[in-house]
Coordinates of C-alpha atoms in Angstrom, one line a residue:
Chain A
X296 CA 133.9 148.6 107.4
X297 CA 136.3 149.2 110.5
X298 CA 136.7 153.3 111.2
X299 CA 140.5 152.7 109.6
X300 CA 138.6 151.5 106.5
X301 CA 137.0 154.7 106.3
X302 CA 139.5 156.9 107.0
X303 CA 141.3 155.5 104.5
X304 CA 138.5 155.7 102.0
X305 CA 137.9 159.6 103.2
X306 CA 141.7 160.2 102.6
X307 CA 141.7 158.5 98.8
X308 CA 138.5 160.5 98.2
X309 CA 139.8 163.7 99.3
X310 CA 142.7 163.0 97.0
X311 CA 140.4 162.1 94.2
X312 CA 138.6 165.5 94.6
X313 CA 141.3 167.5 94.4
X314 CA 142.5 166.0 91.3
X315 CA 139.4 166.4 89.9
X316 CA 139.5 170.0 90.7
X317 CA 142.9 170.3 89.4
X318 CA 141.0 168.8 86.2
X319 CA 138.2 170.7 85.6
X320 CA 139.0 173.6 88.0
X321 CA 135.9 174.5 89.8
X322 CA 134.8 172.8 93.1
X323 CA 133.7 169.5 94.2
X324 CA 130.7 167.8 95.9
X325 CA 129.9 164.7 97.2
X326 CA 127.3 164.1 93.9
X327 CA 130.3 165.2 91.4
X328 CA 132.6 163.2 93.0
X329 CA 130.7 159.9 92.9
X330 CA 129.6 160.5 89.2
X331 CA 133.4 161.6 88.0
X332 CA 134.6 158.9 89.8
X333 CA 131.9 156.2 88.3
X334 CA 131.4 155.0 92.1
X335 CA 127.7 154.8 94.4
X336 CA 126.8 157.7 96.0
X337 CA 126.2 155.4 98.9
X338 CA 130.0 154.8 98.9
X339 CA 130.9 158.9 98.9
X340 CA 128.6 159.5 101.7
X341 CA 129.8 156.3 103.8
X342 CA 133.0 158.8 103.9
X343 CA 131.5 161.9 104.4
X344 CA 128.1 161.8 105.8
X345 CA 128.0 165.7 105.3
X346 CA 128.8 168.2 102.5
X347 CA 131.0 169.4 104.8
X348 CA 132.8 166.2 105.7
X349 CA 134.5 166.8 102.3
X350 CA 135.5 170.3 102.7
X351 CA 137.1 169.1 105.2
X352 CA 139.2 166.6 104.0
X353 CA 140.4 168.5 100.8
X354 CA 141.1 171.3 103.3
X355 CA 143.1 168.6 106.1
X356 CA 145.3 167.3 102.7
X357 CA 146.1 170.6 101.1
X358 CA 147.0 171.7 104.7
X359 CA 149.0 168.7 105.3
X360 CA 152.4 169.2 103.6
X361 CA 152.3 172.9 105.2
X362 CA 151.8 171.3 108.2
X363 CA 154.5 168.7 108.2
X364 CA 157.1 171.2 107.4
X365 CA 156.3 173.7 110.1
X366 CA 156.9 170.4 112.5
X367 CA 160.1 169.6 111.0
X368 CA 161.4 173.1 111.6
X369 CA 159.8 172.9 115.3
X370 CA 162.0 169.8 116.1
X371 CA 165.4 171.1 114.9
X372 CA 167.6 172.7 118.0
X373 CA 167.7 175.8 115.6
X374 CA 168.7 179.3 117.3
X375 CA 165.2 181.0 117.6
X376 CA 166.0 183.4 114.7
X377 CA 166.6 180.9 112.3
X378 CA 164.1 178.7 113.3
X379 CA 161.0 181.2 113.2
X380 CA 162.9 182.4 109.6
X381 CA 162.6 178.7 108.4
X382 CA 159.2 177.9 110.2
X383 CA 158.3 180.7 107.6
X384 CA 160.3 180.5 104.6
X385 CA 160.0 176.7 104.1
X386 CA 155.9 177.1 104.6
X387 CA 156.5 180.2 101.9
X388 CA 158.2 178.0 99.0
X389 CA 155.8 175.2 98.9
X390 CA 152.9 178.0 99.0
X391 CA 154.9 179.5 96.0
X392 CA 155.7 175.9 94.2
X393 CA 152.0 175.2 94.6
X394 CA 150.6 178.8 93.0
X395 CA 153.5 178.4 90.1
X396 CA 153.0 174.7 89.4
X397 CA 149.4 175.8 88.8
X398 CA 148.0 179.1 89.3
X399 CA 143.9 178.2 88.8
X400 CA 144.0 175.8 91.1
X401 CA 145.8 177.4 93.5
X402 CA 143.2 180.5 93.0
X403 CA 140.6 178.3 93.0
X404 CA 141.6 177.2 96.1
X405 CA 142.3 180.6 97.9
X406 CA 138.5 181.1 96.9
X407 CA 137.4 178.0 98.5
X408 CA 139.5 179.4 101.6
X409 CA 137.8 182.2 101.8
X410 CA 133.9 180.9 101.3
X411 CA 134.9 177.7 104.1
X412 CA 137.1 179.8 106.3
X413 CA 136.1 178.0 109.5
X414 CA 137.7 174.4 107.9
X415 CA 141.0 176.4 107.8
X416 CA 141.2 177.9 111.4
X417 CA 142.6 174.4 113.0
X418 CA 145.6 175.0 111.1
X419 CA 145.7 178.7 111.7
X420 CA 145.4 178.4 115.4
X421 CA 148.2 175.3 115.5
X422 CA 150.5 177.6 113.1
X423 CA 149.7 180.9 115.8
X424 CA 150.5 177.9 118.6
X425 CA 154.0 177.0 117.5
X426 CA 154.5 180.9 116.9
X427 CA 153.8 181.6 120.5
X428 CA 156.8 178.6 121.4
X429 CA 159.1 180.5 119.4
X430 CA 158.3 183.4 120.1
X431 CA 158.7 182.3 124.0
X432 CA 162.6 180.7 122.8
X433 CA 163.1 184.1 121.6
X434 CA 162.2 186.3 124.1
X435 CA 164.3 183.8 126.9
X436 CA 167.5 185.4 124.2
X437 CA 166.6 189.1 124.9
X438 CA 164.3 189.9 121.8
X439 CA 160.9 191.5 121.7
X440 CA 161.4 193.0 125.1
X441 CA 158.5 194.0 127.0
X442 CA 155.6 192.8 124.6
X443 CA 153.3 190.0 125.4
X444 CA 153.0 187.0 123.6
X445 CA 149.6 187.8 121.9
X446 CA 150.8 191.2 120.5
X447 CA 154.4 189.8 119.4
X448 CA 152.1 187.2 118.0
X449 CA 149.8 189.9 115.9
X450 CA 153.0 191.8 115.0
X451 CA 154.9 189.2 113.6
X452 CA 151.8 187.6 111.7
X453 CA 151.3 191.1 110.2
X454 CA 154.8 192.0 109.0
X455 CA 155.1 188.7 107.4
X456 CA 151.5 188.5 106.2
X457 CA 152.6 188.4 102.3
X458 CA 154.7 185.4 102.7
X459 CA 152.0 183.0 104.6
X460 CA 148.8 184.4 103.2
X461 CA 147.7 182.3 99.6
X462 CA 146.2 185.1 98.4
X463 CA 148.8 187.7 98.4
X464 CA 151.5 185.0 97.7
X465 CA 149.5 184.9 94.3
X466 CA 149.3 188.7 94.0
X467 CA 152.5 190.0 94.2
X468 CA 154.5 186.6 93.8
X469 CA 157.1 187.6 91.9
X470 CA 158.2 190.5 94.5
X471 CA 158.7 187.8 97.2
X472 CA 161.6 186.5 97.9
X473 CA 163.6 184.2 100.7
X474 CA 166.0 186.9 100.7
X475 CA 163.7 189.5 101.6
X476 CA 162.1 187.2 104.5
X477 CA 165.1 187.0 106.2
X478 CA 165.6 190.6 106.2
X479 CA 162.1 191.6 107.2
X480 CA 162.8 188.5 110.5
X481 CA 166.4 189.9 110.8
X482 CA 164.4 193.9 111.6
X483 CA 162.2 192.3 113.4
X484 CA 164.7 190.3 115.9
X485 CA 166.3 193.4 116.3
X486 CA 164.2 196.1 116.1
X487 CA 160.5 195.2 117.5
X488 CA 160.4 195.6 121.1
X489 CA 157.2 197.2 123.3
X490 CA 159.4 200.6 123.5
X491 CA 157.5 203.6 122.0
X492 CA 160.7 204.9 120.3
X493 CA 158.6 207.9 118.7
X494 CA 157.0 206.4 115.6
X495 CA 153.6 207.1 116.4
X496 CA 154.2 210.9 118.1
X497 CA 152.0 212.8 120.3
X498 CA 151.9 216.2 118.6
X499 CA 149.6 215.7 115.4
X500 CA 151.6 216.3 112.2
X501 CA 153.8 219.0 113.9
X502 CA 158.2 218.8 114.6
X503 CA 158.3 217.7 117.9
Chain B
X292 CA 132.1 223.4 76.6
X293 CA 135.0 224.0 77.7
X294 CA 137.4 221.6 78.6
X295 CA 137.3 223.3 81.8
X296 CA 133.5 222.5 81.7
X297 CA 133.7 219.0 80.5
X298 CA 136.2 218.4 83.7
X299 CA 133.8 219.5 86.0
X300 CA 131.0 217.1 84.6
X301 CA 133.7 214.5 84.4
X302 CA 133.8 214.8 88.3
X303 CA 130.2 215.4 89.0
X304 CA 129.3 212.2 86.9
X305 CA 131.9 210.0 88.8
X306 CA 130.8 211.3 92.2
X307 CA 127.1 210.1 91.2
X308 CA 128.3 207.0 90.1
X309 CA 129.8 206.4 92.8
X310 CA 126.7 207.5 94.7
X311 CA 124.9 205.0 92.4
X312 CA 127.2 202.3 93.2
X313 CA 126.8 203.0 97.1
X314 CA 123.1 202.3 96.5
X315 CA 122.8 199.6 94.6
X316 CA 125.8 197.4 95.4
X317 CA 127.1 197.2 92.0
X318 CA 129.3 198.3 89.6
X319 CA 127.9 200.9 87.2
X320 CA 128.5 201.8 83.2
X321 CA 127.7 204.6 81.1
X322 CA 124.4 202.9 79.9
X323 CA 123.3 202.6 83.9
X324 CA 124.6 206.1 84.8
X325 CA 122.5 207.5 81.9
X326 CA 119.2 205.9 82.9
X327 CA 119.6 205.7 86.6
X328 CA 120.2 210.0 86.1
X329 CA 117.6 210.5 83.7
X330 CA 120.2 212.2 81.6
X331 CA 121.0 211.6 77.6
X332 CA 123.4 209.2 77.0
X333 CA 125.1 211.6 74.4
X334 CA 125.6 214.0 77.6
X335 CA 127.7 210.7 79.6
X336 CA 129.9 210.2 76.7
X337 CA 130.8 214.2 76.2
X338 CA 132.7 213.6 79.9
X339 CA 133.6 209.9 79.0
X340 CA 134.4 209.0 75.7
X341 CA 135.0 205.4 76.5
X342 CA 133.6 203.0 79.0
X343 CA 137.3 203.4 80.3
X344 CA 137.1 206.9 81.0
X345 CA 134.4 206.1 83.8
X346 CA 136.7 203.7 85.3
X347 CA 139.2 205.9 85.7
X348 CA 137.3 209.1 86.9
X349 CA 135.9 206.9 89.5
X350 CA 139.4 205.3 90.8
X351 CA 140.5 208.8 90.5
X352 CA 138.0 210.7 92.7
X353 CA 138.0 206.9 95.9
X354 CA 141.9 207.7 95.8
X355 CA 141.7 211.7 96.1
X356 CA 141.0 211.7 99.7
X357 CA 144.4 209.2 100.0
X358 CA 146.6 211.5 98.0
X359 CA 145.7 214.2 99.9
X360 CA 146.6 212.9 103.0
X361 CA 150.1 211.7 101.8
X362 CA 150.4 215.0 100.6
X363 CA 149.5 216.7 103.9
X364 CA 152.3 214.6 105.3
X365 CA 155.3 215.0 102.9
X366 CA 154.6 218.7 103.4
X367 CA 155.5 218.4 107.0
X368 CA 158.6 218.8 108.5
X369 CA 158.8 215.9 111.1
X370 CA 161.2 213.8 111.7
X371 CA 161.5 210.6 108.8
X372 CA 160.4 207.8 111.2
X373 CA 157.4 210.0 112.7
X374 CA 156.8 210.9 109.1
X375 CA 156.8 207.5 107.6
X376 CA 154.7 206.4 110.6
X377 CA 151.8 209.1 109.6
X378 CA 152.4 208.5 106.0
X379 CA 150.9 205.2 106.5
X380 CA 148.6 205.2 109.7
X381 CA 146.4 208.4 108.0
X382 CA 146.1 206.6 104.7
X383 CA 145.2 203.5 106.9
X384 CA 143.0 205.2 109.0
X385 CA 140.7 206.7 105.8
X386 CA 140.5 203.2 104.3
X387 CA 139.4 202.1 107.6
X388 CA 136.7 204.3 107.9
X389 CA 135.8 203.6 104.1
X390 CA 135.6 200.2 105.1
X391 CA 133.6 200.3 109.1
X392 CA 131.2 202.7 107.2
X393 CA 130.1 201.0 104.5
X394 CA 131.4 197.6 104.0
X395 CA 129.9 196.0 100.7
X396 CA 130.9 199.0 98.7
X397 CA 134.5 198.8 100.2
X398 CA 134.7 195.4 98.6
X399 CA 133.1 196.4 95.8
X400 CA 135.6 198.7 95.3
X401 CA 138.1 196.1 95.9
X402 CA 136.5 193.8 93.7
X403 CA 136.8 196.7 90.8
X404 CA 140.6 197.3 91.9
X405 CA 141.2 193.7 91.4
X406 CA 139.6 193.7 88.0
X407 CA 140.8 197.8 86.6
X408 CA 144.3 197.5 88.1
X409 CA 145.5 199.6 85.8
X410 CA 143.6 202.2 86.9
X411 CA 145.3 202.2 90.5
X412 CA 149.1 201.7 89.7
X413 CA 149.1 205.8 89.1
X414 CA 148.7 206.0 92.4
X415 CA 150.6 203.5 93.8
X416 CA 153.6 204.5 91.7
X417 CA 153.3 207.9 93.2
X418 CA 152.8 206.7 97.0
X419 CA 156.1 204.6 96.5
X420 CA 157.7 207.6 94.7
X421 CA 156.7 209.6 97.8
X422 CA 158.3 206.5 100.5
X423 CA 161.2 206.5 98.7
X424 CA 161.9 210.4 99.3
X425 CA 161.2 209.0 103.2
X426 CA 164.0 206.3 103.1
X427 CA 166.0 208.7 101.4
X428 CA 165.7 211.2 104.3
X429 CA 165.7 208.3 106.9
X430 CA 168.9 206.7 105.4
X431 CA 170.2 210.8 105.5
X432 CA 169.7 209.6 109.4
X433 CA 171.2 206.5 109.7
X434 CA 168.5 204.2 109.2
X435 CA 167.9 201.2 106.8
X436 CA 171.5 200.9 106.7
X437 CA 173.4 200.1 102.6
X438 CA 169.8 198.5 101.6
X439 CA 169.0 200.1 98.4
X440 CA 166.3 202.5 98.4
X441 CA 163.8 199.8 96.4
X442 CA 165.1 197.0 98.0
X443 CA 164.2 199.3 101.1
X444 CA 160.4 200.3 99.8
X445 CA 159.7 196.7 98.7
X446 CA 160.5 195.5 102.2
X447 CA 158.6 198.8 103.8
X448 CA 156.0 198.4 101.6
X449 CA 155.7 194.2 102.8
X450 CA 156.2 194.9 106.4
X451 CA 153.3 197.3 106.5
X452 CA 151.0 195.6 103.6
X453 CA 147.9 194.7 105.7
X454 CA 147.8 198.8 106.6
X455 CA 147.8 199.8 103.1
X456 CA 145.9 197.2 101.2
X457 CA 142.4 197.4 101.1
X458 CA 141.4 193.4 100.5
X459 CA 143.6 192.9 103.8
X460 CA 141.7 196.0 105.5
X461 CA 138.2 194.4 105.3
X462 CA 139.8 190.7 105.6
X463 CA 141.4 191.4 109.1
X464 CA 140.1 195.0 110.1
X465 CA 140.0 194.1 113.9
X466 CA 143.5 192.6 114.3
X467 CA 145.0 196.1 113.2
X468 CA 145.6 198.9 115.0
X469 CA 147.5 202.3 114.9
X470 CA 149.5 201.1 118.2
X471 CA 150.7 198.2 116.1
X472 CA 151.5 200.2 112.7
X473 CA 153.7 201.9 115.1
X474 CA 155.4 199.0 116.6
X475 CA 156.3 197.9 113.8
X476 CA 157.3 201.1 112.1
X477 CA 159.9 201.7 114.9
X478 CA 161.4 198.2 114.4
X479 CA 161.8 198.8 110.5
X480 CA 163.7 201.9 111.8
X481 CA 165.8 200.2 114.4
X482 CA 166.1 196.7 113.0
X483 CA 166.1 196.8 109.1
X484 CA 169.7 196.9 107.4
X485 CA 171.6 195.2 104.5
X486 CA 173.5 193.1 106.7
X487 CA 172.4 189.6 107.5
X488 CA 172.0 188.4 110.8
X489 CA 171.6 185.5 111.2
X490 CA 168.0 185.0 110.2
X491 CA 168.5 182.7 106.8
X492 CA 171.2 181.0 107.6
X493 CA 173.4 178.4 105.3
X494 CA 173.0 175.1 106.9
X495 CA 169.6 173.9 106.6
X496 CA 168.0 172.9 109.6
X497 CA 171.3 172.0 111.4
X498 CA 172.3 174.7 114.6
X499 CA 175.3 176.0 113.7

């Protein structure tokens, strides 16, 4: 078998196992996989010599469509404030279409996330990578004066946490909204800059 | 006993619970707390009736400590955006502690939120019944501009979410900091308003 035969065969298997999760909701292995599917183990493991050759396939295809929309967004000639709203709100709705077209599995898969963190973090840092661009596009415009790239970075990950993280996107779903998103990126466009403007204080909890 | 004296048993029992929990690394029940105390189980269910009643004395004596600081801080006379800042960033920096000091029983405590919700929303309706007095007295100011004042809290409460929730406390405790609560804070304050600008846009992922 050439290598494109078995990257082939890795992709179809990844897509059987996450069917098969959808199925029976709970997780697959390779031994699973091979009896569900009524195929040699042999065959499974040609694909993925490891346990973790799996987990990270199911993790590459459920990544996939997030990442293919967060390119799309990066090749438009956008205005930075729309385009880091849309790099967001278009990764948001299929995170939400996914949880509301079925919430087990999408739980199921938040736990998985969670357990095989290090499978995710390729995506993480690519997602924190095309931040940094726009964030770069945005700052050549004027906005989050004076802050470095890293801490604009952390900022912006932070105030948006609830729109890009699975498991609060399944926690407080139904308080999320496009709408908000572009008012939370609006305030921060406008508003977050490295400028102590007296939020934190120096005096303890007394009038200045 | 009084009902003044079944209170105070009501508390010492759910501080040795959670005493007991610390310990072991699990929840606890009336049938543990009895055994583990060498007390009669008639004597745990004169202070709670119901396995409920645990639950709640329990959530009600981990939240105390919170309460009191919000309280401390509505009592103050600062200025709104120095008072919302230490509204948040003392609540933040309790959990915080909760969290470096003992980890497993911080999640086990989150584990029990997840599961007794219930429990919790008291508080949480009364911290977002104390935010909304601050966007009242911020919007006195100028601030947060024709946003309604729980259109305002949901997007406060969002923008600041990984300061106030406890899974996202343990899940990224080194990425936070009371310099960044601050940052963003002040943009909230400088940048958050009704009026769209610019961030959602109406033409897909055309420039305008």
């Amino acid at each position: 078998m050439s290598e494109d035969d078995i990257d082939q065969l890795r992709q179809r298997f990844a897509r059987e196992a996450m069917a098969l999760m959808e199925r029976k909701g709970e997780e697959v292995n390779r031994a699973k996989l091979a009896a569900e599917l009524g195929i040699a183990r042999a065959r499974v493991d040609l694909a993925f010599p490891e346990e973790a050759d799996l987990l990270e396939a199911v993790t590459g295809e459920w990544f996939a469509p997030k990442l293919a929309v967060m390119d799309e967004v990066m090749e438009t000639d956008l205005p930075p404030r729309r385009k880091m709203y849309e790099f967001f709100a278009r990764r948001y709705a299929l995170l939400r279409d996914n949880y509301q077209n079925d919430p087990a599995t999408f739980r199921l898969y938040v736990e998985m996330g969670e357990r095989y963190f290090e499978y995710a973090q390729t995506y993480i840092d690519l997602a924190d990578h095309y931040l940094c661009e726009l964030i770069a596009q945005a700052q050549a415009e004027g906005h989050f004066e004076g802050l470095e790239i890293n801490t604009a970075l952390s900022l912006i990950n932070q105030s948006v946490l609830c729109y890009i993280q699975p498991y609060l996107i399944a926690m407080i779903d139904t308080r999320l909204s496009e709408e908000k998103l572009a008012h939370i990126i609006d305030a921060l466009f406008d508003g977050m800059s490295a400028a102590d403007r007296g939020a934190r204080g120096k005096r303890g909890l007394r009038a200045a």
